[in-house]
PDB file of C-alpha atoms in Angstrom:
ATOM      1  CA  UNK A   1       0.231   3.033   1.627  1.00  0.00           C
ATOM      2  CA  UNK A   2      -1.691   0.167  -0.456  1.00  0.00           C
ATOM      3  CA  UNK A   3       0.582  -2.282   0.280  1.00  0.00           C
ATOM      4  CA  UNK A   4      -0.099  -1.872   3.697  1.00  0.00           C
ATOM      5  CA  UNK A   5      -3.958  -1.701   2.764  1.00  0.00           C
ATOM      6  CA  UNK A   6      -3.558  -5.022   0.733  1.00  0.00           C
ATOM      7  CA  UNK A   7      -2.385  -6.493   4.000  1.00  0.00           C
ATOM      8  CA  UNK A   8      -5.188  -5.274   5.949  1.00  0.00           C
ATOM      9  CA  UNK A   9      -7.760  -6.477   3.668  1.00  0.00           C
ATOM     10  CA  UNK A  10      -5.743 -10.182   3.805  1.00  0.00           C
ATOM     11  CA  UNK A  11      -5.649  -9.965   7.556  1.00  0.00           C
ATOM     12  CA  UNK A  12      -9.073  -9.418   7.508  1.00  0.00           C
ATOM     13  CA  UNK A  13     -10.367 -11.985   5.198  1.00  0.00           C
ATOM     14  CA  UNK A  14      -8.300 -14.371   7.022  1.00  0.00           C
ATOM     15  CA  UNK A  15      -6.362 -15.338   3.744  1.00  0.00           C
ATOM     16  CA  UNK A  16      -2.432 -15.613   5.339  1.00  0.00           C
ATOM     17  CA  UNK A  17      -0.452 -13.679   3.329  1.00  0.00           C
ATOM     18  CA  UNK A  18       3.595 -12.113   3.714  1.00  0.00           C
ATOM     19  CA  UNK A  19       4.485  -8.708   3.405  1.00  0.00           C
ATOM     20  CA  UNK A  20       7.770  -7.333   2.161  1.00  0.00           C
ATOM     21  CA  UNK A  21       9.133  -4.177   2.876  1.00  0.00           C
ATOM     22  CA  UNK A  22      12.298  -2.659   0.853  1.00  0.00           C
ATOM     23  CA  UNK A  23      14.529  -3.206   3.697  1.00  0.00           C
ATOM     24  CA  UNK A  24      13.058  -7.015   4.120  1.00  0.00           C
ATOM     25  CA  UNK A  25      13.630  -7.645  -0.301  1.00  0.00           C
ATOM     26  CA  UNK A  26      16.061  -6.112  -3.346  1.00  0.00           C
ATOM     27  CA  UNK A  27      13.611  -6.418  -6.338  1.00  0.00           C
ATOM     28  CA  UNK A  28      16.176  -5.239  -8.423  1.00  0.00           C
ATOM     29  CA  UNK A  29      18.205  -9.017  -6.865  1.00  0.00           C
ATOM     30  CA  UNK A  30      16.868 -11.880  -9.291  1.00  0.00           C
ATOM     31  CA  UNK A  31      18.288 -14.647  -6.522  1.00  0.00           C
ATOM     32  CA  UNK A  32      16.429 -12.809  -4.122  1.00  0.00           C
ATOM     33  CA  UNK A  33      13.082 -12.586  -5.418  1.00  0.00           C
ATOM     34  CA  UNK A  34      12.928 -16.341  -6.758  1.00  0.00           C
ATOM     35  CA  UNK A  35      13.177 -17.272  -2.877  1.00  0.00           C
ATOM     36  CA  UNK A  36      10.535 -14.611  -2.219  1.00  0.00           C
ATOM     37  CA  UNK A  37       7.689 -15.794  -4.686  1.00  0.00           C
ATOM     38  CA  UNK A  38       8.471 -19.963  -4.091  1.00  0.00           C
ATOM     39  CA  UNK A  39       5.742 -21.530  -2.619  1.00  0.00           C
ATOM     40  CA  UNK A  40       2.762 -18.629  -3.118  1.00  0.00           C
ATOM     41  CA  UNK A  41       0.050 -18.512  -5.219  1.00  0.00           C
ATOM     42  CA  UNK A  42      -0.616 -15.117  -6.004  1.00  0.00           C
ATOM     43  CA  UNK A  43       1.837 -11.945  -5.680  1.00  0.00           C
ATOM     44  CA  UNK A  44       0.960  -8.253  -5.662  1.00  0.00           C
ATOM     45  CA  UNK A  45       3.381  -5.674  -6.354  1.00  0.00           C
ATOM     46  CA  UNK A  46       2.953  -2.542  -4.809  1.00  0.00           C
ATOM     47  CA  UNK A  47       6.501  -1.496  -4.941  1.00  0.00           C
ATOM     48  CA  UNK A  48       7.674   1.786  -6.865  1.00  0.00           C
ATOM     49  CA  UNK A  49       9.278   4.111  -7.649  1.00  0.00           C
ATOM     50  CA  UNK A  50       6.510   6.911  -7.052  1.00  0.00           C
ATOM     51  CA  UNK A  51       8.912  10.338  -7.172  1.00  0.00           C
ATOM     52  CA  UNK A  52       7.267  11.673 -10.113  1.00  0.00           C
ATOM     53  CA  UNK A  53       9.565  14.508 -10.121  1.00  0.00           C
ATOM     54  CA  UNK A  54      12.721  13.176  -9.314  1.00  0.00           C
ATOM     55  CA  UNK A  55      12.795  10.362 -12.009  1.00  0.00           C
ATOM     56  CA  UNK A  56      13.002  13.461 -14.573  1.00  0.00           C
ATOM     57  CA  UNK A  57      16.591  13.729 -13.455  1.00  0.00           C
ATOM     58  CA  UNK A  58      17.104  10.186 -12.142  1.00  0.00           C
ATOM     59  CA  UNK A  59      15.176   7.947 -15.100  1.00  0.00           C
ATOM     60  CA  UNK A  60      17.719   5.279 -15.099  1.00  0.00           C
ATOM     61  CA  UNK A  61      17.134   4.637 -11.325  1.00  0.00           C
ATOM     62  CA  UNK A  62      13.371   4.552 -11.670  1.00  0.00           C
ATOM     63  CA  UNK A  63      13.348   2.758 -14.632  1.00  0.00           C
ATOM     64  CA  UNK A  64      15.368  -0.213 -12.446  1.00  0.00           C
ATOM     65  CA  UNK A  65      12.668  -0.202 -10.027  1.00  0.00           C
ATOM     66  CA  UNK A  66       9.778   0.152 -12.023  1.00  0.00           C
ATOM     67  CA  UNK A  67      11.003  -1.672 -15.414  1.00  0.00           C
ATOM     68  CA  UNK A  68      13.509  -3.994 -14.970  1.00  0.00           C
ATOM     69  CA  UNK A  69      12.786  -5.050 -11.802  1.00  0.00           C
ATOM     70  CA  UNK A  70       9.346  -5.571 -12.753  1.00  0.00           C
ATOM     71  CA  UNK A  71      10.805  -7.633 -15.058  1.00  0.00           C
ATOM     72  CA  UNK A  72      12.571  -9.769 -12.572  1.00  0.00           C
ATOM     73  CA  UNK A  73       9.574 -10.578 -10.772  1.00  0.00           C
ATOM     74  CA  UNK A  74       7.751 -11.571 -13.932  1.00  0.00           C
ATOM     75  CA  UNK A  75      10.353 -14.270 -14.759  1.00  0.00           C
ATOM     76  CA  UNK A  76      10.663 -15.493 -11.166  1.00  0.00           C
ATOM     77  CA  UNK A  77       6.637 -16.028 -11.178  1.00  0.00           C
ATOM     78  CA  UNK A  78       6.651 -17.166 -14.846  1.00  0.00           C
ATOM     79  CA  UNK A  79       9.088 -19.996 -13.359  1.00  0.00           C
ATOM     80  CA  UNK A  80       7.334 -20.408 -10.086  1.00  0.00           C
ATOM     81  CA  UNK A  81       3.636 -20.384 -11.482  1.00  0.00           C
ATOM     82  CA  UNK A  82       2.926 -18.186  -9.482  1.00  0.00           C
ATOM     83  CA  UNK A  83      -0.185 -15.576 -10.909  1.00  0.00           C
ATOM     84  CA  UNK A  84       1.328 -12.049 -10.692  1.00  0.00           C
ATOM     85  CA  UNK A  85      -0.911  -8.375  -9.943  1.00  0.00           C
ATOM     86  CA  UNK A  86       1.398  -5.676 -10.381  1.00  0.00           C
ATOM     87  CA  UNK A  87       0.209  -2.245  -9.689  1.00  0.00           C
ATOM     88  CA  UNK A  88       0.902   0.417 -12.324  1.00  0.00           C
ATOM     89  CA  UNK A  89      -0.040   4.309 -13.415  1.00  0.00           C
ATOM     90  CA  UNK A  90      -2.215   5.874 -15.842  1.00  0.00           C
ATOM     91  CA  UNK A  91       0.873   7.666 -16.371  1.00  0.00           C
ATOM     92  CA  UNK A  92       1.619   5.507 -18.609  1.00  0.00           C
ATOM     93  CA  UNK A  93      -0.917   7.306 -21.682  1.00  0.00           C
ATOM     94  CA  UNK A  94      -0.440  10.806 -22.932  1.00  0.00           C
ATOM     95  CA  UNK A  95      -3.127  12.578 -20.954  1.00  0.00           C
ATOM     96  CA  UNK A  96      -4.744  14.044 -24.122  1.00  0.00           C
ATOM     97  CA  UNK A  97      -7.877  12.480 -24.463  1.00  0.00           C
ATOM     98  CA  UNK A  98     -11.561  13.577 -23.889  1.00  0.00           C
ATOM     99  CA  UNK A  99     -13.254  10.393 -22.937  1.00  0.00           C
ATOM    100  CA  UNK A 100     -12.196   7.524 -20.494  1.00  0.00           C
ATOM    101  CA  UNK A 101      -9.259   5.806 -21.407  1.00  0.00           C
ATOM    102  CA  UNK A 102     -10.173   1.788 -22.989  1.00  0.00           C
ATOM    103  CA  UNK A 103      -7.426  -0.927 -21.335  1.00  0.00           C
ATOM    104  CA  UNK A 104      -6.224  -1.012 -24.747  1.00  0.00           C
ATOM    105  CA  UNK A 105      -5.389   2.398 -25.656  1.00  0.00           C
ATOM    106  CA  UNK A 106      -2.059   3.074 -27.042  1.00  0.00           C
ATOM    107  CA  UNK A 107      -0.216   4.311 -24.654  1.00  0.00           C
ATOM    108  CA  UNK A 108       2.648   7.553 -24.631  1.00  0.00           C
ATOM    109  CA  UNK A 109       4.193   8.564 -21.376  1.00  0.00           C
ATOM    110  CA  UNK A 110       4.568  12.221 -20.951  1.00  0.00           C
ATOM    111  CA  UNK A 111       7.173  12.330 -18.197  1.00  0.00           C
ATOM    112  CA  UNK A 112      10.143   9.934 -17.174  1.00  0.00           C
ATOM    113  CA  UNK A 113       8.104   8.462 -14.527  1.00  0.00           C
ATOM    114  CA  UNK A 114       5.301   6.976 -16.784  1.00  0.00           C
ATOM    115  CA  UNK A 115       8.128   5.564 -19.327  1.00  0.00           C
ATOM    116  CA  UNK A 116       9.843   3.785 -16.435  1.00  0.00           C
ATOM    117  CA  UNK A 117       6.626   2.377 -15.309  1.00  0.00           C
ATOM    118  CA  UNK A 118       5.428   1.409 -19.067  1.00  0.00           C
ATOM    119  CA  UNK A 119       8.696  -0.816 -18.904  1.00  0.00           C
ATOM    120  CA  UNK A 120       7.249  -2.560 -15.672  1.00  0.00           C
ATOM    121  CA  UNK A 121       3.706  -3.034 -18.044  1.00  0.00           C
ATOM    122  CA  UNK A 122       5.305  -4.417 -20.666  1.00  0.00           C
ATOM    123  CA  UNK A 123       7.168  -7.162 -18.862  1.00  0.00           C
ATOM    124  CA  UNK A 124       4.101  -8.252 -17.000  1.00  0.00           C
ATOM    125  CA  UNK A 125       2.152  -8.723 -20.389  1.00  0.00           C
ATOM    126  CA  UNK A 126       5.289 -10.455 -22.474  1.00  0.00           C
ATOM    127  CA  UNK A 127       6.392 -12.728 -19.564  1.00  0.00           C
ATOM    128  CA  UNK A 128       3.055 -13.198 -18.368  1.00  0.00           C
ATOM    129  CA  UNK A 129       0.192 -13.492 -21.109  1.00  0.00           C
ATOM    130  CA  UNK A 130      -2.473 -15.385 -18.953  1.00  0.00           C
ATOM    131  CA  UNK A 131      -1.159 -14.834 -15.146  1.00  0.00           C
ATOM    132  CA  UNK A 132      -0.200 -11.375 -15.245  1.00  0.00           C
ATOM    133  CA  UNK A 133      -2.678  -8.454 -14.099  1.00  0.00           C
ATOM    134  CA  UNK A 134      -1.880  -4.915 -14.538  1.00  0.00           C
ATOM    135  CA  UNK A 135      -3.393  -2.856 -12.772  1.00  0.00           C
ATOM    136  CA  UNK A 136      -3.675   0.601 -12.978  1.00  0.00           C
ATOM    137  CA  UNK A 137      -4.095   3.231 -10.617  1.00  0.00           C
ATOM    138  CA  UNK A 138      -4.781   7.343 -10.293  1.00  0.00           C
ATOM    139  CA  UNK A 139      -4.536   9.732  -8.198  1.00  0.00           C
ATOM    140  CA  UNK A 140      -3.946   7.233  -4.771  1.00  0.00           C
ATOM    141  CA  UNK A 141      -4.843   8.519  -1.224  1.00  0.00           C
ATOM    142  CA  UNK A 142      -4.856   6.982   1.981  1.00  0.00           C
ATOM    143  CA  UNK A 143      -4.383   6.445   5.625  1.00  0.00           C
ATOM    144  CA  UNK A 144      -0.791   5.148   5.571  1.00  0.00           C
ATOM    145  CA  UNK A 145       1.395   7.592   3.825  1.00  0.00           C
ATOM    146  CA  UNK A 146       1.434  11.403   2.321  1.00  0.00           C
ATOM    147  CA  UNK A 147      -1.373  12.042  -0.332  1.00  0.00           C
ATOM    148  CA  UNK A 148      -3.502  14.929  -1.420  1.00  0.00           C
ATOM    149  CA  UNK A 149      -6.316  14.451   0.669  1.00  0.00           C
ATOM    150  CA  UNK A 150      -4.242  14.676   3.478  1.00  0.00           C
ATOM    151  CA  UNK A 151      -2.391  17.549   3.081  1.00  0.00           C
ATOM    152  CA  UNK A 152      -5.613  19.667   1.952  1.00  0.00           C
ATOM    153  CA  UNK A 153      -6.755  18.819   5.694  1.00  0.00           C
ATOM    154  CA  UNK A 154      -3.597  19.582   6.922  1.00  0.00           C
ATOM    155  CA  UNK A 155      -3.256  22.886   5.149  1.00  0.00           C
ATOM    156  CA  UNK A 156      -6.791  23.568   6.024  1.00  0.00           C
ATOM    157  CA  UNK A 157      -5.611  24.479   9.770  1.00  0.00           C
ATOM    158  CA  UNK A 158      -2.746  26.791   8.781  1.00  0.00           C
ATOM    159  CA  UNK A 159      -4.176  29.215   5.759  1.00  0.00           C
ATOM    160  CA  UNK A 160      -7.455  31.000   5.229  1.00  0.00           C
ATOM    161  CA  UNK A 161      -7.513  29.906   1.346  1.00  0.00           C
ATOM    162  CA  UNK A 162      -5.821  27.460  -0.816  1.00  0.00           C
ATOM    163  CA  UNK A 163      -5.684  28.170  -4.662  1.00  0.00           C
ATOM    164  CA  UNK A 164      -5.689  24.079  -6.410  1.00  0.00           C
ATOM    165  CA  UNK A 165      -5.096  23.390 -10.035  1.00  0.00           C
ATOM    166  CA  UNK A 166      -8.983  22.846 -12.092  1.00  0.00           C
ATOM    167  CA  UNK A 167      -7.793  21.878 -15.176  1.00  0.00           C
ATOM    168  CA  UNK A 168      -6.419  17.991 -14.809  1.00  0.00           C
ATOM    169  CA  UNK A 169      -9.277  15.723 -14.436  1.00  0.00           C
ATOM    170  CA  UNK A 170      -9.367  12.230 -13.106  1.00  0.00           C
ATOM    171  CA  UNK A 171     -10.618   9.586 -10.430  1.00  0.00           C
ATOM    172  CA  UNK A 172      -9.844  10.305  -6.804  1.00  0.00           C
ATOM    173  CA  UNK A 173      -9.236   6.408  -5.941  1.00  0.00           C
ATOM    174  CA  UNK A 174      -9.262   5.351  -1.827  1.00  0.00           C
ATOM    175  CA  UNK A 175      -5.916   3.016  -1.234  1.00  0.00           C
ATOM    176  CA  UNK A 176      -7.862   0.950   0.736  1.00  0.00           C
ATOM    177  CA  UNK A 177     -11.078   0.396  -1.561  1.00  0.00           C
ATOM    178  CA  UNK A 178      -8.239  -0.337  -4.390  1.00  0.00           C
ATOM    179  CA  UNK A 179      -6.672  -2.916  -1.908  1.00  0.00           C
ATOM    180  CA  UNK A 180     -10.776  -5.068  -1.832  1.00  0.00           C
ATOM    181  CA  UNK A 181     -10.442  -4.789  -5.510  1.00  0.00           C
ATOM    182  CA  UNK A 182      -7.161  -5.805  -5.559  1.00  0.00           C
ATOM    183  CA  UNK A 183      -7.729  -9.474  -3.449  1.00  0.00           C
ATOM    184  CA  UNK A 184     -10.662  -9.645  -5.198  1.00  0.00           C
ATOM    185  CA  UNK A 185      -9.083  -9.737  -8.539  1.00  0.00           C
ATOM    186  CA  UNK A 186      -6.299 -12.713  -6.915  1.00  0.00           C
ATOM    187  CA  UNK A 187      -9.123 -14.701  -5.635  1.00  0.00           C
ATOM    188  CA  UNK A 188     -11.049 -14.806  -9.331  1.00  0.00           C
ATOM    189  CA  UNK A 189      -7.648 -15.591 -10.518  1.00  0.00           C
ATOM    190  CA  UNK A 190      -7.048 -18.928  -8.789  1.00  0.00           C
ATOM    191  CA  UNK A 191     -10.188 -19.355  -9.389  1.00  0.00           C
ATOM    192  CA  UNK A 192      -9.724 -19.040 -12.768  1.00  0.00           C
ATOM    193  CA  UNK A 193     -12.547 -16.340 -13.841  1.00  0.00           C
ATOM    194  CA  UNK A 194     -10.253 -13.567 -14.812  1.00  0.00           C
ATOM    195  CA  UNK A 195      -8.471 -13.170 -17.563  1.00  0.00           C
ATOM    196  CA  UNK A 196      -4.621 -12.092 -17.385  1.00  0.00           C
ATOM    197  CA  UNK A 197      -4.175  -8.348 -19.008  1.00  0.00           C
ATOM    198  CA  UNK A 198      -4.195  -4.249 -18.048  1.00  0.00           C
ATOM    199  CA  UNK A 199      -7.511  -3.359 -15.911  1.00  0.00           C
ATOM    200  CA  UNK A 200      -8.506  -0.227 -14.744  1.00  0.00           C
ATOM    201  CA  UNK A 201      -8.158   0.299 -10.767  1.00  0.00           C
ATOM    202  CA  UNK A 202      -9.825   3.469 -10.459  1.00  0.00           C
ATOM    203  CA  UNK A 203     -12.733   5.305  -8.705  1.00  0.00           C
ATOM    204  CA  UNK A 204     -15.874   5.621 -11.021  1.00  0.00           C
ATOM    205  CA  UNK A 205     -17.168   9.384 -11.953  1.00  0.00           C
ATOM    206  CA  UNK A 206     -14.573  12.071 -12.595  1.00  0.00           C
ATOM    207  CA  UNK A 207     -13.828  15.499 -11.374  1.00  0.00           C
ATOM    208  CA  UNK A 208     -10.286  18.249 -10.686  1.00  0.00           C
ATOM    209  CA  UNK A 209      -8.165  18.880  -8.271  1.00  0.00           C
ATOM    210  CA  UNK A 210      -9.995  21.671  -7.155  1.00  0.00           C
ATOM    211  CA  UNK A 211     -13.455  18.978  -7.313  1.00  0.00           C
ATOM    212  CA  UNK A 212     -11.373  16.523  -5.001  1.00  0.00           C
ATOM    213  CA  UNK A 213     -10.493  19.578  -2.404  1.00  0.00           C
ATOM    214  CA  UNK A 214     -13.781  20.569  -1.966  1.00  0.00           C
ATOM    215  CA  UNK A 215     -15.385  17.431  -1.515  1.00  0.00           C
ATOM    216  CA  UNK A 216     -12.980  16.856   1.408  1.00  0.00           C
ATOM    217  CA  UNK A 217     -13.447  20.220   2.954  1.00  0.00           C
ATOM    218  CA  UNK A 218     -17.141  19.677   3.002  1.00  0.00           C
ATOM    219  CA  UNK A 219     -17.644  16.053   4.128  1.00  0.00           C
ATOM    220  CA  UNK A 220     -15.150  17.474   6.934  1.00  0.00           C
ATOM    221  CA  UNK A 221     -17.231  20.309   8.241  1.00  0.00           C
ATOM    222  CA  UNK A 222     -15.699  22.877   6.255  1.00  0.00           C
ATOM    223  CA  UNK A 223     -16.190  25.602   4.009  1.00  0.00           C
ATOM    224  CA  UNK A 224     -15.852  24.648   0.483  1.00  0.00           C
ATOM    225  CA  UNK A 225     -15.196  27.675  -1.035  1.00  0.00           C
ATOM    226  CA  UNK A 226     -11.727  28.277   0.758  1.00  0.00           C
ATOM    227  CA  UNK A 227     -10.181  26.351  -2.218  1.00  0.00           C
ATOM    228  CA  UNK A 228     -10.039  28.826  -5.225  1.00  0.00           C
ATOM    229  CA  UNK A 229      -9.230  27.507  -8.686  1.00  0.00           C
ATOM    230  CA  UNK A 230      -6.256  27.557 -10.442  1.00  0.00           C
ATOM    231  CA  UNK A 231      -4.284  26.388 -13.767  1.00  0.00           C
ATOM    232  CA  UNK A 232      -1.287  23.889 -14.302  1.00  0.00           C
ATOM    233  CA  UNK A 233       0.417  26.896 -15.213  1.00  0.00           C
ATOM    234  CA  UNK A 234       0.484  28.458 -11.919  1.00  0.00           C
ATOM    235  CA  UNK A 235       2.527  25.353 -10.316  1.00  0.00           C
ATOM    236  CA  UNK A 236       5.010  24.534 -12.971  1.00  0.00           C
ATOM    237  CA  UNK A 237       6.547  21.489 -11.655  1.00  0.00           C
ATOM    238  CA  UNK A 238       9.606  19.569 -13.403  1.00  0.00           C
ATOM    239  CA  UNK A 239       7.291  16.763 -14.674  1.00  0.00           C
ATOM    240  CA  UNK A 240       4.820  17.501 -16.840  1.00  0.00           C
ATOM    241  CA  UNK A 241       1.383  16.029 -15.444  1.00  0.00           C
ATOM    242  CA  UNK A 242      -1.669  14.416 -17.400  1.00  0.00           C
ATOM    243  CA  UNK A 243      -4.102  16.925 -18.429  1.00  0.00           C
ATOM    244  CA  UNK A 244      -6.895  14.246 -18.240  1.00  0.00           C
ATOM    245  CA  UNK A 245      -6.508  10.404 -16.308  1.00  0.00           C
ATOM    246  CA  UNK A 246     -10.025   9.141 -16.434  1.00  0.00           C
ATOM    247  CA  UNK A 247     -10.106   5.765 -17.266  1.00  0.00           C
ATOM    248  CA  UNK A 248     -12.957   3.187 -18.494  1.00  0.00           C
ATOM    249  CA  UNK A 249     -13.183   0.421 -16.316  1.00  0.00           C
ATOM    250  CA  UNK A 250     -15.002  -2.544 -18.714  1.00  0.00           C
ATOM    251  CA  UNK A 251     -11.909  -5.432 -17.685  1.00  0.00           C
ATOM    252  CA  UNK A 252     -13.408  -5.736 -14.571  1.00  0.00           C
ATOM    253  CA  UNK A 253     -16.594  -6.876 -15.798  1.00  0.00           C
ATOM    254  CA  UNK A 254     -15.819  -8.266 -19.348  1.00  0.00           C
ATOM    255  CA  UNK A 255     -12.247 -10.000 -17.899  1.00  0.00           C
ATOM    256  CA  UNK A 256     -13.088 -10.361 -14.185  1.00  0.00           C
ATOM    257  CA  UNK A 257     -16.836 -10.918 -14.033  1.00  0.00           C
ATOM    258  CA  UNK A 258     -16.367  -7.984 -11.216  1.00  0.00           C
ATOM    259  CA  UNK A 259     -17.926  -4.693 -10.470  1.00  0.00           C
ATOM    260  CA  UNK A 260     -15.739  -1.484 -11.109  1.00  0.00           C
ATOM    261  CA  UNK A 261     -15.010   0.537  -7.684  1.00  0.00           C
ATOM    262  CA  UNK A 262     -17.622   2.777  -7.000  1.00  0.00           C
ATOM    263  CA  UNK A 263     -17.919   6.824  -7.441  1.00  0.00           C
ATOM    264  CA  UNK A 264     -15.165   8.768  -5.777  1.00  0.00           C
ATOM    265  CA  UNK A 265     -17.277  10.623  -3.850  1.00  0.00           C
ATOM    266  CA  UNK A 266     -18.751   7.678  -2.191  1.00  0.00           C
ATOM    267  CA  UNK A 267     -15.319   6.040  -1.355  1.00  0.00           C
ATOM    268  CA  UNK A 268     -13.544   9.689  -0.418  1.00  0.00           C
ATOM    269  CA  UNK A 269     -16.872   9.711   1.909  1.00  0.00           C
ATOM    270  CA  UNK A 270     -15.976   6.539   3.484  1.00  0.00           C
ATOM    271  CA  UNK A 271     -11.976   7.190   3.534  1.00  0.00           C
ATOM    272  CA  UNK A 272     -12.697  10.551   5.628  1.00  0.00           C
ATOM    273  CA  UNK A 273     -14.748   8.316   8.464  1.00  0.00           C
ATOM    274  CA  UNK A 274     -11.942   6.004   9.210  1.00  0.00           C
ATOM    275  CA  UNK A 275     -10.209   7.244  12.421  1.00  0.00           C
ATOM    276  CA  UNK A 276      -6.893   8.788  10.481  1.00  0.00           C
ATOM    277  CA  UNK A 277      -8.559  10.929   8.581  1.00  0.00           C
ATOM    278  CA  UNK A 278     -11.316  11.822  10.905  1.00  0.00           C
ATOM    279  CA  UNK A 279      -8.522  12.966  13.330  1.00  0.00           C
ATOM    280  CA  UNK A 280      -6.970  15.117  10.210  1.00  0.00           C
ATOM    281  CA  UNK A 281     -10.164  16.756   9.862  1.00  0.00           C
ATOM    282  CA  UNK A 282     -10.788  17.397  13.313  1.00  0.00           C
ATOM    283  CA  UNK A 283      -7.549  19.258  13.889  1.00  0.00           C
ATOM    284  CA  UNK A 284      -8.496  21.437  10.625  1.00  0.00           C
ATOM    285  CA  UNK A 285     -11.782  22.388  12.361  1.00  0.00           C
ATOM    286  CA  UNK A 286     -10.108  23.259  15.661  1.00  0.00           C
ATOM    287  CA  UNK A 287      -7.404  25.159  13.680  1.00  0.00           C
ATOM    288  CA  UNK A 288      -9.485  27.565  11.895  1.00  0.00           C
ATOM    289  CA  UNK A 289     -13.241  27.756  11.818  1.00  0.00           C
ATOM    290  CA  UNK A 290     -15.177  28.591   8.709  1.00  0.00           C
TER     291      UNK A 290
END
């Protein structure tokens, strides 16, 4: 989903860029990716291990993709020179806080997931002091792959009401807004305005689950109050979740010299216009009415 929205945004910009899928590159193959990153200037790593779930009972496995792998491509661009943005998860803290999370707060992963992908951080910042970004994200949606917005709008054409958990609170972040910030951040690198280190790629504001639901129902011509609240407690799930991901965002201005992404209502607004979505919420309002 972002890496495909990183390529867009290249495309776009007319910056040439190459995109790797798993089937085209092993990360986990050291040979491998020191071919891969000869000869660029700037790689972003949007590849994961993003079964949150799963990794509770397959940590080893994730912790290859998203740690030692990670770590792979760190030495390969430490070697190559080659300036390195690798994607990562607020995950990664303990979830237990009551204001936004600083880029330097200690971190404690709650679930196997957010341990493997601490790994991945901690390579990035040991191999790469000044050319390594870390960048992390929340609570991702966008056109190219399954996400919560989209499967509120999909479920909004089968069932009356949908009960959604209002008690974990974070930023609603558009893939594709993330992917602008994303180039941005590689351009003020070769540049050489931004600082290597952990910044914050999230939507501004805050809000639930529940907030996030009924923001898309209404923007889409729907009735807001067919999502009913609900605790964690009601979906137990094998991995234990972050009670609170909001994260501060003062990197991009203090390390960057850029602005943080907007609110998350403003780029959730402009997510549900592009044609994907629009189609998604079109087929909800034909489905059911109301």
């Amino acid at each position: 989903m972002l890496g495909q929205d990183v390529l867009t945004v290249l495309k776009r910009a007319g910056i040439e860029a190459v995109g790797l899928r798993r089937a085209d590159l092993d990360i986990t193959d050291p040979a491998a990716v020191r071919a891969a990153v000869e000869g660029a200037t700037v790689v972003v790593n949007c590849a994961a291990w993003t079964d949150v779930d799963g990794a509770e009972t397959a940590e080893e496995a994730a912790t290859a993709v998203n740690g030692t792998a990670v770590r792979v491509l760190a030495e390969a661009c430490a070697a190559a020179h080659v300036r390195l943005i690798h994607v990562s998860t607020d995950y990664v803290l303990p979830g237990d806080a009551s204001e936004p999370y600083r880029e330097d707060a200690e971190t404690g992963p709650v679930n196997a997931y957010g341990r493997s992908k601490l790994v991945g951080e901690q390579a990035v910042t040991e191999l790469l002091p000044q050319d390594g970004y870390v960048v992390r994200t929340a609570w991702l949606y966008g056109e190219h792959g399954p996400n919560f917005v989209a499967t509120m709008l999909k479920l909004a054409a089968q069932r009356d009401t949908l009960d959604v958990v209002d008690d974990q609170h974070g930023q609603p972040t558009w893939s594709y807004a993330l992917a602008r910030h994303l180039v941005d951040l590689g351009r003020a690198a070769l540049k050489g305005w931004a600082m290597g280190g952990i910044y914050h790629g999230t939507a501004s504001g805050r809000t639930t689950w529940m907030g996030l639901a009924r923001e898309t129902y209404r923007l889409s011509g729907l009735d807001p109050e067919r999502i009913r609240p609900t605790t964690s407690e009601a979906f137990v799930r094998p991995a234990v979740r972050p009670a609170f991901s909001v994260l501060a965002h003062d990197a991009w201005k203090e390390e960057a010299g850029l602005d943080p992404l907007p609110d998350w209502r403003e780029q959730l607004a402009q997510a549900l216009a592009t044609p994907g979505f629009a189609a998604l919420a079109k087929a909800a309002r034909d489905g059911r009415t109301g």
